[in-house]
């Protein structure tokens, strides 16, 4: 919802360059793939999604892009399933057109973030809970270095970035999003 209602309209106003999304601690890949599906459904074509996680096992599953019936039943609307998956045995496989936009890489959030690009949006959901307050703050500061000014950070439903850091809290319909302050205050 945040992607569709906030990020996509905003990226359309901003000229040039692909939309770059980082799904950090992406586990078995549902989030990066569903971001790609949402963007395709919104008519966005020029974008890339980087999915990273600490665990080689979950990344191997993410790269396979195969999910059981039970997994797709959890929160995936039927029309999305029909549009973006094909049958694979008793489960479902993410379509090549979606995979083409998604890349997976091993990354520990305690290390410097991927520096080879500036992201428009970072998803960092349900992972900060594993760290103490000081480490959380360090991670959020490091992540801010690879986000363009005015770019977005999406945390889990019950999570917020501490005030006083680089992230401004923005209340949007049906949730909270964080936004990287723009030098001089213009976005
Ligand atoms: C509870 S899952 C959340 C997955 C997904 N973001 C979501 O909201 O559904 C937490 C994930 O964080 C990953 N993780 C834990 N510590 C990490 C670290 N230091 N760096 C990167 N990923 C980490 C785990 O491997 C796991 O896949």
CSV table of C-alpha atoms and ligand atoms in Angstrom, one decimal:
chain,number,residue,atom,x,y,z
A,1,UNK,CA,0.0,0.0,0.0
A,2,UNK,CA,2.8,2.4,0.9
A,3,UNK,CA,4.6,1.5,-2.2
A,4,UNK,CA,1.5,2.1,-4.4
A,5,UNK,CA,0.2,5.2,-2.6
A,6,UNK,CA,3.3,7.0,-1.7
A,7,UNK,CA,6.4,5.8,-3.4
A,8,UNK,CA,5.2,5.2,-6.9
A,9,UNK,CA,3.4,8.6,-7.3
A,10,UNK,CA,6.5,10.3,-5.9
A,11,UNK,CA,8.9,8.5,-8.2
A,12,UNK,CA,6.8,9.5,-11.2
A,13,UNK,CA,7.2,13.2,-10.2
A,14,UNK,CA,11.0,12.7,-10.0
A,15,UNK,CA,12.6,12.6,-13.4
A,16,UNK,CA,15.0,10.1,-14.7
A,17,UNK,CA,16.8,6.9,-13.6
A,18,UNK,CA,15.5,3.6,-12.5
A,19,UNK,CA,13.6,3.2,-9.2
A,20,UNK,CA,15.9,1.2,-6.8
A,21,UNK,CA,14.5,-0.8,-3.9
A,22,UNK,CA,16.5,-2.6,-1.3
A,23,UNK,CA,14.7,-5.3,0.7
A,24,UNK,CA,17.1,-5.9,3.6
A,25,UNK,CA,16.7,-9.1,5.7
A,26,UNK,CA,14.4,-10.4,3.0
A,27,UNK,CA,14.3,-13.9,4.3
A,28,UNK,CA,13.0,-16.3,1.6
A,29,UNK,CA,12.2,-13.6,-0.9
A,30,UNK,CA,8.5,-12.9,-0.6
A,31,UNK,CA,9.0,-9.2,0.1
A,32,UNK,CA,11.4,-8.4,-2.9
A,33,UNK,CA,9.2,-10.4,-5.3
A,34,UNK,CA,6.0,-8.8,-4.1
A,35,UNK,CA,7.6,-5.4,-4.4
A,36,UNK,CA,8.5,-6.2,-8.0
A,37,UNK,CA,4.9,-7.5,-8.7
A,38,UNK,CA,3.4,-4.3,-7.2
A,39,UNK,CA,5.6,-2.1,-9.3
A,40,UNK,CA,4.9,-4.1,-12.5
A,41,UNK,CA,1.1,-3.9,-11.7
A,42,UNK,CA,1.5,-0.1,-11.3
A,43,UNK,CA,3.1,0.1,-14.8
A,44,UNK,CA,6.6,0.8,-13.5
A,45,UNK,CA,9.1,-0.9,-15.8
A,46,UNK,CA,12.4,0.7,-15.0
A,47,UNK,CA,13.3,-0.6,-11.6
A,48,UNK,CA,15.4,-3.0,-9.7
A,49,UNK,CA,15.0,-4.8,-6.3
A,50,UNK,CA,17.9,-6.0,-4.3
A,51,UNK,CA,17.0,-8.6,-1.7
A,52,UNK,CA,19.6,-9.3,1.0
A,53,UNK,CA,19.8,-11.5,4.1
A,54,UNK,CA,22.4,-12.9,6.5
A,55,UNK,CA,21.4,-16.5,5.9
A,56,UNK,CA,22.6,-18.5,2.9
A,57,UNK,CA,19.8,-21.0,3.4
A,58,UNK,CA,17.0,-18.4,3.1
A,59,UNK,CA,18.7,-16.8,0.1
A,60,UNK,CA,19.0,-20.1,-1.7
A,61,UNK,CA,15.2,-20.5,-1.3
A,62,UNK,CA,14.6,-16.9,-2.3
A,63,UNK,CA,16.6,-17.4,-5.6
A,64,UNK,CA,14.5,-20.5,-6.4
A,65,UNK,CA,11.4,-18.4,-6.2
A,66,UNK,CA,9.2,-21.4,-5.5
A,67,UNK,CA,6.5,-21.3,-2.8
A,68,UNK,CA,4.0,-23.8,-1.5
A,69,UNK,CA,0.3,-23.4,-1.8
A,70,UNK,CA,0.2,-22.6,1.9
A,71,UNK,CA,2.7,-19.9,1.5
A,72,UNK,CA,1.0,-18.2,-1.4
A,73,UNK,CA,-2.4,-18.5,0.5
A,74,UNK,CA,-1.0,-16.3,3.2
A,75,UNK,CA,-1.8,-12.8,2.0
A,76,UNK,CA,-1.4,-13.1,-1.8
A,77,UNK,CA,-4.6,-12.1,-3.7
A,78,UNK,CA,-5.7,-14.6,-6.3
A,79,UNK,CA,-5.3,-12.1,-9.3
A,80,UNK,CA,-1.7,-11.5,-8.3
A,81,UNK,CA,-1.0,-15.2,-8.2
A,82,UNK,CA,-2.5,-15.7,-11.6
A,83,UNK,CA,-0.6,-12.8,-13.1
A,84,UNK,CA,2.8,-13.4,-11.7
A,85,UNK,CA,3.2,-17.1,-10.9
A,86,UNK,CA,3.1,-20.4,-12.8
A,87,UNK,CA,2.3,-23.8,-11.3
A,88,UNK,CA,5.4,-25.8,-10.2
A,89,UNK,CA,4.5,-29.3,-8.9
A,90,UNK,CA,2.2,-28.8,-6.0
A,91,UNK,CA,3.3,-25.2,-5.5
A,92,UNK,CA,3.9,-22.0,-7.4
A,93,UNK,CA,6.9,-20.4,-9.1
A,94,UNK,CA,7.5,-16.7,-9.6
A,95,UNK,CA,7.4,-15.7,-13.3
A,96,UNK,CA,10.5,-14.8,-15.2
A,97,UNK,CA,9.3,-11.3,-15.9
A,98,UNK,CA,9.2,-10.6,-12.1
A,99,UNK,CA,12.6,-12.4,-11.5
A,100,UNK,CA,14.2,-10.3,-14.1
A,101,UNK,CA,14.0,-7.3,-11.8
A,102,UNK,CA,15.1,-9.0,-8.6
A,103,UNK,CA,18.6,-9.8,-7.5
A,104,UNK,CA,19.7,-11.5,-4.2
A,105,UNK,CA,22.9,-11.0,-2.3
A,106,UNK,CA,24.3,-12.1,1.1
A,107,UNK,CA,24.6,-9.2,3.4
A,108,UNK,CA,24.9,-8.7,7.2
A,109,UNK,CA,23.2,-5.6,8.5
A,110,UNK,CA,26.1,-5.1,10.9
A,111,UNK,CA,28.4,-4.6,7.9
A,112,UNK,CA,28.4,-1.5,5.6
A,113,UNK,CA,25.4,-1.5,3.3
A,114,UNK,CA,25.8,-2.2,-0.5
A,115,UNK,CA,27.5,0.9,-1.8
A,116,UNK,CA,27.1,0.5,-5.5
A,117,UNK,CA,23.8,2.3,-5.7
A,118,UNK,CA,21.5,4.8,-4.1
A,119,UNK,CA,18.2,3.4,-3.2
A,120,UNK,CA,14.8,5.2,-3.4
A,121,UNK,CA,13.2,2.8,-0.9
A,122,UNK,CA,14.6,0.5,1.8
A,123,UNK,CA,12.4,-2.2,3.4
A,124,UNK,CA,13.8,-3.2,6.8
A,125,UNK,CA,10.9,-5.0,8.4
A,126,UNK,CA,10.9,-7.2,11.5
A,127,UNK,CA,14.6,-7.5,11.9
A,128,UNK,CA,15.6,-4.5,14.1
A,129,UNK,CA,13.9,-6.3,17.0
A,130,UNK,CA,17.0,-8.6,17.2
A,131,UNK,CA,19.4,-5.7,18.1
A,132,UNK,CA,19.8,-3.5,21.1
A,133,UNK,CA,19.0,0.3,20.8
A,134,UNK,CA,22.6,1.4,20.0
A,135,UNK,CA,23.0,-1.2,17.2
A,136,UNK,CA,19.5,-0.3,15.8
A,137,UNK,CA,20.6,3.3,15.6
A,138,UNK,CA,23.9,2.4,13.9
A,139,UNK,CA,22.0,0.3,11.3
A,140,UNK,CA,19.5,3.0,10.6
A,141,UNK,CA,22.4,5.6,10.2
A,142,UNK,CA,24.3,3.3,7.9
A,143,UNK,CA,21.2,2.5,5.8
A,144,UNK,CA,20.6,6.3,5.4
A,145,UNK,CA,24.0,6.6,3.6
A,146,UNK,CA,22.8,4.6,0.7
A,147,UNK,CA,19.4,6.2,0.3
A,148,UNK,CA,18.8,9.3,-1.8
A,149,UNK,CA,17.7,12.4,0.0
A,150,UNK,CA,13.9,12.3,0.2
A,151,UNK,CA,14.0,8.5,-0.1
A,152,UNK,CA,11.9,6.2,2.0
A,153,UNK,CA,12.4,3.6,4.8
A,154,UNK,CA,9.7,1.1,5.6
A,155,UNK,CA,9.9,-0.7,8.9
A,156,UNK,CA,7.7,-3.4,10.4
A,157,UNK,CA,4.2,-2.4,11.7
A,158,UNK,CA,5.2,-1.9,15.3
A,159,UNK,CA,8.7,-0.4,14.6
A,160,UNK,CA,9.8,3.3,14.4
A,161,UNK,CA,13.1,5.0,13.9
A,162,UNK,CA,14.3,6.9,16.9
A,163,UNK,CA,13.8,10.7,16.7
A,164,UNK,CA,16.9,12.8,16.3
A,165,UNK,CA,18.4,10.5,13.7
A,166,UNK,CA,18.4,11.0,9.9
A,167,UNK,CA,14.9,9.6,9.5
A,168,UNK,CA,11.8,11.7,9.6
A,169,UNK,CA,8.5,10.0,10.5
A,170,UNK,CA,5.7,10.6,8.0
A,171,UNK,CA,2.2,9.5,8.8
A,172,UNK,CA,0.5,8.1,5.7
A,173,UNK,CA,-2.9,6.5,5.3
A,174,UNK,CA,-2.8,3.1,7.0
A,175,UNK,CA,0.7,3.3,8.5
A,176,UNK,CA,3.9,5.1,9.1
A,177,UNK,CA,6.8,5.5,6.7
A,178,UNK,CA,10.1,7.2,7.3
A,179,UNK,CA,11.8,9.6,5.0
A,180,UNK,CA,15.4,10.7,4.7
A,181,UNK,CA,15.7,14.4,5.4
A,182,UNK,CA,16.6,16.5,2.4
A,183,UNK,CA,19.5,19.0,3.0
A,184,UNK,CA,17.9,22.4,3.2
A,185,UNK,CA,14.5,20.9,3.8
A,186,UNK,CA,13.2,20.7,0.2
A,187,UNK,CA,12.1,17.4,-1.3
B,1,LIG,C1,11.6,-12.2,11.1
B,1,LIG,S1,12.5,-12.3,9.6
B,1,LIG,C2,11.8,-10.9,8.7
B,1,LIG,C3,11.8,-11.2,7.2
B,1,LIG,C4,11.1,-10.1,6.4
B,1,LIG,N1,11.8,-8.8,6.5
B,1,LIG,C5,9.6,-9.9,6.9
B,1,LIG,O1,9.3,-8.9,7.5
B,1,LIG,O2,8.8,-10.8,6.7
B,1,LIG,C6,14.1,-11.8,10.0
B,1,LIG,C7,15.2,-12.0,8.9
B,1,LIG,O3,16.4,-11.3,9.3
B,1,LIG,C8,17.5,-12.0,9.0
B,1,LIG,N2,18.6,-11.4,9.8
B,1,LIG,C9,18.8,-11.6,11.1
B,1,LIG,N3,19.9,-10.9,11.5
B,1,LIG,C10,20.4,-10.3,10.3
B,1,LIG,C11,21.6,-9.5,10.1
B,1,LIG,N4,22.4,-9.2,11.0
B,1,LIG,N5,21.8,-9.1,8.8
B,1,LIG,C12,20.9,-9.4,7.8
B,1,LIG,N6,19.8,-10.2,8.0
B,1,LIG,C13,19.6,-10.6,9.3
B,1,LIG,C14,17.2,-13.4,9.3
B,1,LIG,O4,18.0,-14.3,8.5
B,1,LIG,C15,15.7,-13.5,8.8
B,1,LIG,O5,15.6,-13.9,7.5
